[in-house]
Short mmCIF file of C-alpha atoms in Angstrom, two decimals:
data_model
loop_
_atom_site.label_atom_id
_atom_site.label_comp_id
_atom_site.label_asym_id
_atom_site.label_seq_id
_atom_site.Cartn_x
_atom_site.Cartn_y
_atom_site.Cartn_z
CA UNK L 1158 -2.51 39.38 -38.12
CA UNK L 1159 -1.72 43.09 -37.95
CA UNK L 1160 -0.92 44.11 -34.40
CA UNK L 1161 -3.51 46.74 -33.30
CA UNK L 1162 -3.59 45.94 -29.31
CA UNK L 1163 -6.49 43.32 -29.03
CA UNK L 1164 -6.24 39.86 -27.75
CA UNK L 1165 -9.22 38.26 -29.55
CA UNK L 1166 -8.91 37.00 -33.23
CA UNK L 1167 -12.22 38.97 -33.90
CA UNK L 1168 -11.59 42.34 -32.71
CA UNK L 1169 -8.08 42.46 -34.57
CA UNK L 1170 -9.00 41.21 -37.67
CA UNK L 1171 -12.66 43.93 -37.46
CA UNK L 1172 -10.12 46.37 -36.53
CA UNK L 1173 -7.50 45.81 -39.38
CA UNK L 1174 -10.31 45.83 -41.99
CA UNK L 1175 -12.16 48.56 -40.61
CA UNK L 1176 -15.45 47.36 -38.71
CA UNK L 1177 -15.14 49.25 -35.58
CA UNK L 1178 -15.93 52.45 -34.92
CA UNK L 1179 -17.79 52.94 -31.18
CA UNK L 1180 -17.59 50.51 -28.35
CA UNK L 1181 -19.35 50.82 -25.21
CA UNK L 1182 -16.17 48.99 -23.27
CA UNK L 1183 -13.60 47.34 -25.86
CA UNK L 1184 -10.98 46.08 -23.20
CA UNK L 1185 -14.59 44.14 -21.32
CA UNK L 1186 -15.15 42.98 -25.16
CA UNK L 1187 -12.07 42.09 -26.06
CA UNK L 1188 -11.35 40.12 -23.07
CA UNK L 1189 -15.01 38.22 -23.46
CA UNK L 1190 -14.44 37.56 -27.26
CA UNK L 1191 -10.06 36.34 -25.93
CA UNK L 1192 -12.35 33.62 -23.12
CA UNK L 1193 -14.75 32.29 -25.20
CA UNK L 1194 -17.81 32.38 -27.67
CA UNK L 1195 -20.35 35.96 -27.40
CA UNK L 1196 -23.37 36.12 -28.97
CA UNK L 1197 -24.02 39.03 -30.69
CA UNK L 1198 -27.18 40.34 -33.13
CA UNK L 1199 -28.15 43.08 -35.26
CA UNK L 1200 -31.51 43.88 -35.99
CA UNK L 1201 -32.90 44.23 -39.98
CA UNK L 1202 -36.26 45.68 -40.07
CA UNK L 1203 -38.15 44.47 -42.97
CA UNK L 1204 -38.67 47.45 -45.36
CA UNK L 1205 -38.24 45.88 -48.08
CA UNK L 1206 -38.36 42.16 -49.54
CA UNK L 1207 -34.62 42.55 -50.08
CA UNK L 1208 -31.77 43.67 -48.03
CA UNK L 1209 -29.39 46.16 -49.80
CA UNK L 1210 -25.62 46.77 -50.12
CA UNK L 1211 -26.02 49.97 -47.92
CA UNK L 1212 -26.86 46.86 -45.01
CA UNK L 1213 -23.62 44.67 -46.26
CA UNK L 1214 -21.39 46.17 -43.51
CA UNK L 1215 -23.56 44.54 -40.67
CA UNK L 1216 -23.92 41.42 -42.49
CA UNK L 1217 -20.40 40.91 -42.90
CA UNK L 1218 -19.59 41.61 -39.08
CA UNK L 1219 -22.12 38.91 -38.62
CA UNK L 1220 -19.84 36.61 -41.09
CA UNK L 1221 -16.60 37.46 -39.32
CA UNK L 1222 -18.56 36.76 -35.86
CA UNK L 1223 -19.11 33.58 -37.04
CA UNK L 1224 -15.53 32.78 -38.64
CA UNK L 1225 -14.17 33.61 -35.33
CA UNK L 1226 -16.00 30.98 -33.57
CA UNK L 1227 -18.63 33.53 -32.01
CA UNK L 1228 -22.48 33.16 -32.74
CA UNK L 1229 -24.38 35.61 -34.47
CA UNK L 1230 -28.06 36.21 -34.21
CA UNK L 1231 -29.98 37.73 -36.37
CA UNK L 1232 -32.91 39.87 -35.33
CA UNK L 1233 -35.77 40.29 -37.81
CA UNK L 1234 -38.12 42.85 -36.71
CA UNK L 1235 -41.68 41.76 -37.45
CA UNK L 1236 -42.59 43.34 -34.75
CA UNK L 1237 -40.73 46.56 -34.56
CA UNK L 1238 -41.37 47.05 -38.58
CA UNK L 1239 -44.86 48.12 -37.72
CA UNK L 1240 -43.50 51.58 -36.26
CA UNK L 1241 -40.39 51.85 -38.49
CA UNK L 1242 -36.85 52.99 -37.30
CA UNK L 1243 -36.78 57.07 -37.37
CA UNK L 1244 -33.39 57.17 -36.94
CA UNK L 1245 -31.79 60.03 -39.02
CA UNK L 1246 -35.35 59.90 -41.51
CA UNK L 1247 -36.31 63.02 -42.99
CA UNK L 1248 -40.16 61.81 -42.32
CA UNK L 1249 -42.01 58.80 -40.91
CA UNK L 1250 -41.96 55.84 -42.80
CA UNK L 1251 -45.50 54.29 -44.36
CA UNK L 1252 -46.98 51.77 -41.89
CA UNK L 1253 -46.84 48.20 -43.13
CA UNK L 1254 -49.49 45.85 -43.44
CA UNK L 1255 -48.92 41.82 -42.17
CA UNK L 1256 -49.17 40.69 -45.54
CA UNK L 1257 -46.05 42.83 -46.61
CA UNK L 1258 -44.21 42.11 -43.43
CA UNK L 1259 -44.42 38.74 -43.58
CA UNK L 1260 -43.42 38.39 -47.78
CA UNK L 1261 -40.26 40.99 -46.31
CA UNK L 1262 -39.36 39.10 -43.78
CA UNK L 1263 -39.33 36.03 -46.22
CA UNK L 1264 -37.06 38.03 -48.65
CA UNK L 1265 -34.81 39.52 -46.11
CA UNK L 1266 -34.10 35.76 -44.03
CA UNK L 1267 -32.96 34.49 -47.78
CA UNK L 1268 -30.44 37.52 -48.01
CA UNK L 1269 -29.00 36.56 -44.48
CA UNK L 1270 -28.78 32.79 -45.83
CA UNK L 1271 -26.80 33.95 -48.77
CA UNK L 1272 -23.73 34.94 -46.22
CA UNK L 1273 -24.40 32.88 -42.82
CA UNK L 1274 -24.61 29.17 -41.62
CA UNK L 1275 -27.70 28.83 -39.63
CA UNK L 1276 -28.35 25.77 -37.09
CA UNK L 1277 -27.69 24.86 -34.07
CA UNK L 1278 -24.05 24.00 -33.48
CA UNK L 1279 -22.19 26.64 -30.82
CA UNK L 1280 -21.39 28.83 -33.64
CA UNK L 1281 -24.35 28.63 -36.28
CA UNK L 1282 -26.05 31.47 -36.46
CA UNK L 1283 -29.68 32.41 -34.63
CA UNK L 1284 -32.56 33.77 -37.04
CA UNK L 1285 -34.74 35.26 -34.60
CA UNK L 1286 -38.13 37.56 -34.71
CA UNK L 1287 -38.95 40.42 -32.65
CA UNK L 1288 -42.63 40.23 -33.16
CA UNK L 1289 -42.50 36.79 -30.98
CA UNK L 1290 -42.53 38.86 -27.67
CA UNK L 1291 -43.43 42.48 -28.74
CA UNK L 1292 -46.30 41.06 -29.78
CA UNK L 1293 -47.49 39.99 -26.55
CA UNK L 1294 -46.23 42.99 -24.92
CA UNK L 1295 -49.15 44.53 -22.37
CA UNK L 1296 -48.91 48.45 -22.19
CA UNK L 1297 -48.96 49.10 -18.41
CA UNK L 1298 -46.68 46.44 -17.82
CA UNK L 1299 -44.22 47.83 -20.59
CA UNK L 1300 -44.41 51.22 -18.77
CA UNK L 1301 -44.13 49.91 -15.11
CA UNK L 1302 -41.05 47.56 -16.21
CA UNK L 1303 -39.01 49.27 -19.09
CA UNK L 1304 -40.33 52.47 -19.55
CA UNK L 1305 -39.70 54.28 -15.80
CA UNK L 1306 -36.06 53.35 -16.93
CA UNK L 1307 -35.95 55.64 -19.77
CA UNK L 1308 -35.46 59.54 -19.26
CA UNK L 1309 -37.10 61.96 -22.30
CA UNK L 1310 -34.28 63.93 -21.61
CA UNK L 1311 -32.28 61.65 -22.63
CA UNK L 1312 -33.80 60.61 -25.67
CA UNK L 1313 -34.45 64.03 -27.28
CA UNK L 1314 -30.70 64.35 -26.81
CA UNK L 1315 -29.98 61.51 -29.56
CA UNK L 1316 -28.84 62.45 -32.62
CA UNK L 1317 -31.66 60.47 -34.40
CA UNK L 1318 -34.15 62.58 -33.29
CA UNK L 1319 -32.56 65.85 -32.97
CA UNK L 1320 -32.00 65.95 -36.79
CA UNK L 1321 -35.73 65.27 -36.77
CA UNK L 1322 -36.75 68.03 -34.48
CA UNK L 1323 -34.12 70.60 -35.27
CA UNK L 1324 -35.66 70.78 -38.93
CA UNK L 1325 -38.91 71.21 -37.37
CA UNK L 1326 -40.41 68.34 -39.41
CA UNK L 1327 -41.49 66.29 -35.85
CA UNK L 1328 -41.36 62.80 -34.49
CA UNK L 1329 -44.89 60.93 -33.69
CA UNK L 1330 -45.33 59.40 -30.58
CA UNK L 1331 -45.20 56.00 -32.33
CA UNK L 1332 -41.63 56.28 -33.52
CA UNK L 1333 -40.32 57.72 -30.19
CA UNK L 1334 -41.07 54.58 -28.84
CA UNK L 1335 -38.92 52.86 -31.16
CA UNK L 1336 -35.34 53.59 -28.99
CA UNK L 1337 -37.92 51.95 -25.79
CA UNK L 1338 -38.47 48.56 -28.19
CA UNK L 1339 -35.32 48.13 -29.33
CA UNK L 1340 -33.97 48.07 -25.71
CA UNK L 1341 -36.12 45.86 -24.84
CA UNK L 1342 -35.06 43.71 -27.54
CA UNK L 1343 -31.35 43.48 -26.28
CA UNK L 1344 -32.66 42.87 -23.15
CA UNK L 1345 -34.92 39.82 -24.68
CA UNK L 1346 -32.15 38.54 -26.36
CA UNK L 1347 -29.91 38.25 -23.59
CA UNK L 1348 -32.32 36.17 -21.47
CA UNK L 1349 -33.40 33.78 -24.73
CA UNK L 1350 -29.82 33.75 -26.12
CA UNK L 1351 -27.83 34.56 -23.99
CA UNK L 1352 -26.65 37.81 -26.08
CA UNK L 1353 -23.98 40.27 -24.51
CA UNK L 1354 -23.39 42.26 -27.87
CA UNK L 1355 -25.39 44.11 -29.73
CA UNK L 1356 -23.66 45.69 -32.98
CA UNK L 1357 -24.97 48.36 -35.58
CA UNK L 1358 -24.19 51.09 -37.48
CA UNK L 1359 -23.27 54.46 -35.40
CA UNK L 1360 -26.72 56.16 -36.38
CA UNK L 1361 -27.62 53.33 -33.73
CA UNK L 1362 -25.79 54.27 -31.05
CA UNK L 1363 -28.40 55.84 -28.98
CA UNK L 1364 -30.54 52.87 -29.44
CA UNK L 1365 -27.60 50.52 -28.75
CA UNK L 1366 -26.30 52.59 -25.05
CA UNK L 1367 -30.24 52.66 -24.16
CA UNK L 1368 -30.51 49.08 -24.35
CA UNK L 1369 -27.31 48.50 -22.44
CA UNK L 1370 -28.06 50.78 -19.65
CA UNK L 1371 -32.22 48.82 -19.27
CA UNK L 1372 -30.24 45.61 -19.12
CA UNK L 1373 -27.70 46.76 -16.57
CA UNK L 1374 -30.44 48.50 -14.53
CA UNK L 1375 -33.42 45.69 -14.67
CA UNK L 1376 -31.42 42.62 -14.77
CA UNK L 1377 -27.79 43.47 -12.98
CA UNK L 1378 -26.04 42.25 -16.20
CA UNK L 1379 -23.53 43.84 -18.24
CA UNK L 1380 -23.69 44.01 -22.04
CA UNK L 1381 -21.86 45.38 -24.49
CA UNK L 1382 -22.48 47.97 -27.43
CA UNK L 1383 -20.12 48.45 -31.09
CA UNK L 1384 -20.86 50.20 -34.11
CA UNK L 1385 -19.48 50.40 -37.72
CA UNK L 1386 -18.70 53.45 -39.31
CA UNK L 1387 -21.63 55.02 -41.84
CA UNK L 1388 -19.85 54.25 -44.92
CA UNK L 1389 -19.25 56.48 -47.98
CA UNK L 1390 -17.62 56.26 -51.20
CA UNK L 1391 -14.34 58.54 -51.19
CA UNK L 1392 -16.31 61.03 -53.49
CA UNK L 1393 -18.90 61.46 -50.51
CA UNK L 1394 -21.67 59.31 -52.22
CA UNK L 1395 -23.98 57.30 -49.66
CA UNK L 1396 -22.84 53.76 -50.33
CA UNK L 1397 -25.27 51.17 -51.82
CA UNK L 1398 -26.94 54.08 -53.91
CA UNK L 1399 -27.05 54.37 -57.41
CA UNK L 1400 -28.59 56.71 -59.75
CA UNK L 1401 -29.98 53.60 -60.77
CA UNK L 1402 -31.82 52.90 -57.19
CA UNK L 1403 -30.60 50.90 -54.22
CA UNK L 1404 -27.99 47.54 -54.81
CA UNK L 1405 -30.08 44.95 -53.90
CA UNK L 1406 -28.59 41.55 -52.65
CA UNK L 1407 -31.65 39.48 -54.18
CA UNK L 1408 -31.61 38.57 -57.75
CA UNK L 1409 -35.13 39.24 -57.88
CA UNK L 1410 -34.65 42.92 -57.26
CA UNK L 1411 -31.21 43.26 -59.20
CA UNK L 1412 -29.60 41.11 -61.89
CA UNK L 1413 -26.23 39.01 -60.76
CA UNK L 1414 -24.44 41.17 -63.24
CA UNK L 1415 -25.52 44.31 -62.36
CA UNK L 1416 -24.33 43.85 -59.07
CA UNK L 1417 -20.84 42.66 -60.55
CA UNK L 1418 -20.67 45.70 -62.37
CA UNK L 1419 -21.80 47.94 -58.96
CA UNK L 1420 -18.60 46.52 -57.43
CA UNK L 1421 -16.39 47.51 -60.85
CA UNK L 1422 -17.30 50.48 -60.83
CA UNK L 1423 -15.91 51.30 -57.36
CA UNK L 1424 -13.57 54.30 -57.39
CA UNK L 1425 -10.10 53.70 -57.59
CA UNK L 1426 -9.63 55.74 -53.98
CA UNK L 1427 -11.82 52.74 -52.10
CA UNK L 1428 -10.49 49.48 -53.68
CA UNK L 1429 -8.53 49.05 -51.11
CA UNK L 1430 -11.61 49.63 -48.26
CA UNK L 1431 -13.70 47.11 -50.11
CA UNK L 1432 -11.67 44.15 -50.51
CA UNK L 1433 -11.21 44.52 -46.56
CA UNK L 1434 -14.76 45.00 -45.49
CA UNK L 1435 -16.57 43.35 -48.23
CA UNK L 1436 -14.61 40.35 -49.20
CA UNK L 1437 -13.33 37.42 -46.98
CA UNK L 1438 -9.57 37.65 -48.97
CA UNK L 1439 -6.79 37.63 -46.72
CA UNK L 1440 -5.27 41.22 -45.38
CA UNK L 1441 -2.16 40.79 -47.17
CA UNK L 1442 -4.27 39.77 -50.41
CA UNK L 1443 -5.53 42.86 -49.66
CA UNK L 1444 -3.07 45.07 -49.69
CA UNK L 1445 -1.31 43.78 -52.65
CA UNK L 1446 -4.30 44.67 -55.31
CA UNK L 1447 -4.52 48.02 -53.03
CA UNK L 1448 -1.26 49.02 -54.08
CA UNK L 1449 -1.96 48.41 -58.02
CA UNK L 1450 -1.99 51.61 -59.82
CA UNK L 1451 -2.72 52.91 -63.41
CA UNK L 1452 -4.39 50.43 -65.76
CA UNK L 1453 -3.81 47.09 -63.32
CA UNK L 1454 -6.58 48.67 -60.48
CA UNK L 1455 -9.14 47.75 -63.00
CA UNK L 1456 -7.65 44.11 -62.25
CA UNK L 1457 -8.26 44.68 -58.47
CA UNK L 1458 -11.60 46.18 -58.86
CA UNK L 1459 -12.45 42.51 -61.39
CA UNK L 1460 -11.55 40.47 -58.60
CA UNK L 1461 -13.31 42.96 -55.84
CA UNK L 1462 -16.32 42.50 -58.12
CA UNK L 1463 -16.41 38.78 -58.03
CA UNK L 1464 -15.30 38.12 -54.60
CA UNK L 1465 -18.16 40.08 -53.50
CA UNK L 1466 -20.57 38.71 -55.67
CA UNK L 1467 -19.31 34.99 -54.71
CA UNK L 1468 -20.38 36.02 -51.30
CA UNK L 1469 -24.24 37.51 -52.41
CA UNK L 1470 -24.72 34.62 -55.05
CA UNK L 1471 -22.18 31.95 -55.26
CA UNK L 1472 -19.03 31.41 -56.95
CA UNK L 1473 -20.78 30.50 -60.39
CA UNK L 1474 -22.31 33.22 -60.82
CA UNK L 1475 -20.04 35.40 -59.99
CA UNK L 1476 -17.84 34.13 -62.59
CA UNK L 1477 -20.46 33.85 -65.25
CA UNK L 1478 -20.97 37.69 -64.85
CA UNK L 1479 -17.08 38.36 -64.85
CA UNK L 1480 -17.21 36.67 -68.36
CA UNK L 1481 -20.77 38.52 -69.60
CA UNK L 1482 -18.65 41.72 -68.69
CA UNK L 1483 -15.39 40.64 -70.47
CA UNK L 1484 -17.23 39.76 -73.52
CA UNK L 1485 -19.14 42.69 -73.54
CA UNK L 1486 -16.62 45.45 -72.84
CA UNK L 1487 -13.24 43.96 -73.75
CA UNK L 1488 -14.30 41.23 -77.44
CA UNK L 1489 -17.18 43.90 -78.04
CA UNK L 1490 -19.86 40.70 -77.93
CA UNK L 1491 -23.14 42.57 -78.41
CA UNK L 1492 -25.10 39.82 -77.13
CA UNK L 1493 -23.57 38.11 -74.36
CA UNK L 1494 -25.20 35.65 -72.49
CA UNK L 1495 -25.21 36.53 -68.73
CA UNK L 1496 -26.23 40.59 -69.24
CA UNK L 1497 -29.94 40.80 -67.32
CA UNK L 1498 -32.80 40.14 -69.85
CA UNK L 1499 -36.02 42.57 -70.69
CA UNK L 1500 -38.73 40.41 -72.37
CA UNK L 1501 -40.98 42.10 -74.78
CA UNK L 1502 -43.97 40.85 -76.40
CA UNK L 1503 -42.68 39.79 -80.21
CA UNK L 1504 -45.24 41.17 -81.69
CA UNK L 1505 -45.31 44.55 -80.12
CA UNK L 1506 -41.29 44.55 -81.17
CA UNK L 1507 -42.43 43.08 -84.64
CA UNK L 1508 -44.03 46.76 -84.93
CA UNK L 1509 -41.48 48.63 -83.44
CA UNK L 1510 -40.90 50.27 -80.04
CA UNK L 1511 -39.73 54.01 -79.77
CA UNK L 1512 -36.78 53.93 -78.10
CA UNK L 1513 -36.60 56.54 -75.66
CA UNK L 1514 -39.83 53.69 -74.65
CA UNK L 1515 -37.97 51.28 -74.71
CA UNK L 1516 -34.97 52.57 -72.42
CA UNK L 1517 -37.62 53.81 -69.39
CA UNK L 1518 -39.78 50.44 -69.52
CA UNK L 1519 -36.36 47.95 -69.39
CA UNK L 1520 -35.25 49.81 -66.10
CA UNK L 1521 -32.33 51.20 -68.04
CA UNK L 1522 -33.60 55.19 -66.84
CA UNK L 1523 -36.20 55.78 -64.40
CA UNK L 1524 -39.15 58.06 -67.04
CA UNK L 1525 -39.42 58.48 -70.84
CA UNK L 1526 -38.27 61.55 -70.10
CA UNK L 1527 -34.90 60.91 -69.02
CA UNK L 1528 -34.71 58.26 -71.35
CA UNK L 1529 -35.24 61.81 -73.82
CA UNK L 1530 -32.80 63.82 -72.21
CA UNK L 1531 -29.97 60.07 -72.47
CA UNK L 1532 -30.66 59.92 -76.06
CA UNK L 1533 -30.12 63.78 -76.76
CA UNK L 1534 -26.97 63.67 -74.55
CA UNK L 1535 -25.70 60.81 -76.81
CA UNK L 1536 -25.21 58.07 -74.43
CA UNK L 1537 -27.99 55.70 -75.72
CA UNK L 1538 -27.02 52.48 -77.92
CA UNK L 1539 -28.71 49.84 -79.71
CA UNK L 1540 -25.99 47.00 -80.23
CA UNK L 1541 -23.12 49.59 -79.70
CA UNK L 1542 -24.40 52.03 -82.43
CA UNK L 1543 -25.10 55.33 -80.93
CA UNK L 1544 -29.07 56.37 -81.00
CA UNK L 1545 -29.57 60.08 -82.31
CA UNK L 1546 -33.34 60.39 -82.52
CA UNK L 1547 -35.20 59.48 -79.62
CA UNK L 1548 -37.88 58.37 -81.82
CA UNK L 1549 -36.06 55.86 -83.45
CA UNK L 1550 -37.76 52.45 -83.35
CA UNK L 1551 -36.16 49.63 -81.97
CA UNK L 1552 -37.43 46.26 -84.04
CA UNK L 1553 -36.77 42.39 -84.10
CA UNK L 1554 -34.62 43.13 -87.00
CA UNK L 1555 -31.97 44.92 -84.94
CA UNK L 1556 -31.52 41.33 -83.18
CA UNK L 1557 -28.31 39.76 -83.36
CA UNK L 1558 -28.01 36.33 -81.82
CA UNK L 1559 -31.42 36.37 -81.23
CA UNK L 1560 -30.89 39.90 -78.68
CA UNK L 1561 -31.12 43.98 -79.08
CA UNK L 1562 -28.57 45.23 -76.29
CA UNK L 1563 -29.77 48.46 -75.30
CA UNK L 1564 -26.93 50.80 -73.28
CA UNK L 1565 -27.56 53.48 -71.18
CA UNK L 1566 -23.64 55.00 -70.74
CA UNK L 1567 -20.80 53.10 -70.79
CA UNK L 1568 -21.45 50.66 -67.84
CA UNK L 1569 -25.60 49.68 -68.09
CA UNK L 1570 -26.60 47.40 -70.39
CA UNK L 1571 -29.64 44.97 -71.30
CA UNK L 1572 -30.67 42.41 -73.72
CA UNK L 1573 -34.06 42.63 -75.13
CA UNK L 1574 -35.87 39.66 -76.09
CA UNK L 1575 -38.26 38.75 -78.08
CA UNK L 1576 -41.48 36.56 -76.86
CA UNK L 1577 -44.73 34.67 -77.34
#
């Protein structure tokens, strides 16, 4: 293990790949994590029925928690979902009804499963639900107990909400109370759980050293904060965005090899980065495929691309979109097997489908009109073969081995299919 001046196996090996960024005591941590086993969570409010890669940071401190012998809890927020985080938000987020909470909350525990081993060994991690005591939460009695703790002062001073107010755009009462919640939570957690830790990203710290502080001052106990740094690709791009959309970890929402392809696509500047925070290779594995150069990083950023996938949807499929991307990019294939699938009615492609239509309604580009403006720029393709009119219909007779592969660029592809 590189020697960085911790004790514990956790904190050196989240220090040598990158994890830590803001502790509220690392020497108290440190020591802890050197004793024993800490329980530690991170709360994922449900905004979605997927988690995305822009989350991936948290989840993998979570898996290195748990490698380390440590026991990670995960904190769904079914009940704090109903106000929505505010932190750094231009605006407040659209208020949730049950039925989408609960089908989010379903989505987002089957992301979680994908990269932790829940039960109830020492170790296993804890899937637990917010909405279980906020639920039951009686408003005098959260202002008499939790609330006299917290100072407005204070709060307006966070970060989170001063980018809010600062552009004049406001902050409803309903989200202020979010930091108050969230506190609570920790301090929930602690007494269920037995939870010292609580880890997020650093737009969380003001959330995080608020809940610290209500524990230390309502139940004499001292917990712990750490953060992760808000990551970025070298270029300045907010990680897990695409000018596709978000990198979702659920099939459902994103295609095994699309999310290969996310990952081999990574800039040459942050192969290095990745394989350490987003794989579970060894450090000097690491390093090696860091220091390729030239031609062999596209070899690194292969093997980044399926060690990360092995991790979101198991070592199969990983590999079977390794070889759908070798076949189609290095032997030409235009129809290879793996490549996500757009199904189209056979007799509506029987008749012909523009193709500046058919490029918007596969996903490939977001409106026809974009799907225009690809076509004119020349980077559309039916089965390699560049498109020059936008107009041009696509039919079954442009299928070869029973697939049209439609390509938007050099790096997004799909097979349309013909059925019933």
């Amino acid at each position: 293990m590189v020697e960085n001046g911790y004790t514990s196996p956790f904190m050196q090996e989240a220090a040598a790949r990158g994890f830590l960024f803001q502790c509220t005591d690392e020497k108290a941590l440190d020591d802890a994590m050197a004793k024993g086993s800490v329980a530690a969570y991170i709360g994922f409010d449900p905004t979605a029925d997927s988690l995305h890669v822009g989350s991936l940071i948290q989840i993998m401190m979570l898996r290195l928690l748990q490698k380390h012998g440590h026991r990670p809890v995960a904190l769904m927020g079914g009940g704090t979902a109903r106000i929505g985080d505010p932190s750094f938000r231009e605006e407040a987020r659209r208020l949730m009804t049950e039925e989408t909470i609960t089908t989010n909350l379903a989505g987002i525990e089957g992301c979680l499963r994908q990269f932790l081993a829940f039960g109830d060994a020492p170790s296993d991690a804890v899937l637990a639900n917010n909405a279980e005591w906020l639920d039951k939460l009686a408003y005098i009695d959260l202002l008499r107990d939790v609330g006299v703790h917290f100072s407005i002062n204070r709060m307006l001073a966070f970060d989170s909400v001063k980018s809010r107010l600062d552009r004049e755009q406001g902050l409803t009462f309903l989200e202020f109370n979010y930091s108050i919640l969230q506190s609570y939570d920790f301090r929930e957690l602690n007494r269920r759980y037995g939870v010292t830790l609580q880890l997020g990203g650093s737009d969380q710290w003001g959330n995080i050293v608020s809940g610290v502080d209500l524990v230390r001052r309502t139940d004499q106990k001292s917990v712990m904060g750490l953060t992760t740094p808000l990551l970025t690709t070298s270029s300045g791009a907010k990680m897990g965005k695409t000018a596709q959309g978000a990198v979702w970890l659920s099939a459902q929402r994103l295609p095994v090899f699309d999310y290969w392809q996310f990952w081999r696509n990574t800039e040459d500047a942050d192969v290095g980065r990745f394989l350490r925070l987003f794989t579970d290779l060894p450090l000097d594995e690491c390093a090696r495929l860091e220091a390729f150069e030239g031609a062999d990083i596209n070899e690194a950023k292969k093997i980044l691309a399926t060690e990360a996938t092995a991790l979101c949807h198991g070592r199969a499929a990983a590999e079977a979109a390794a070889e759908a991307a070798r076949k189609t990019f290095e032997e030409g294939h235009v129809a290879a097997a793996d490549l996500p699938v757009y199904h189209v009615a056979a007799a509506e492609l029987s008749a012909g489908i523009p193709v500046f239509r058919l490029l918007a309604e596969s996903g490939l580009v977001k409106t026809n009109g974009e799907a225009r403006r690809l076509v004119r720029g020349g980077g559309a393709r039916v089965n390699t073969i560049p498109v020059t009119d936008e107009n041009q219909l696509v039919t079954q007779a442009d299928a070869v081995e029973g697939a049209i592969r439609l390509s938007s660029g050099k790096k997004h592809h799909i097979l349309v299919k013909a059925e019933a």
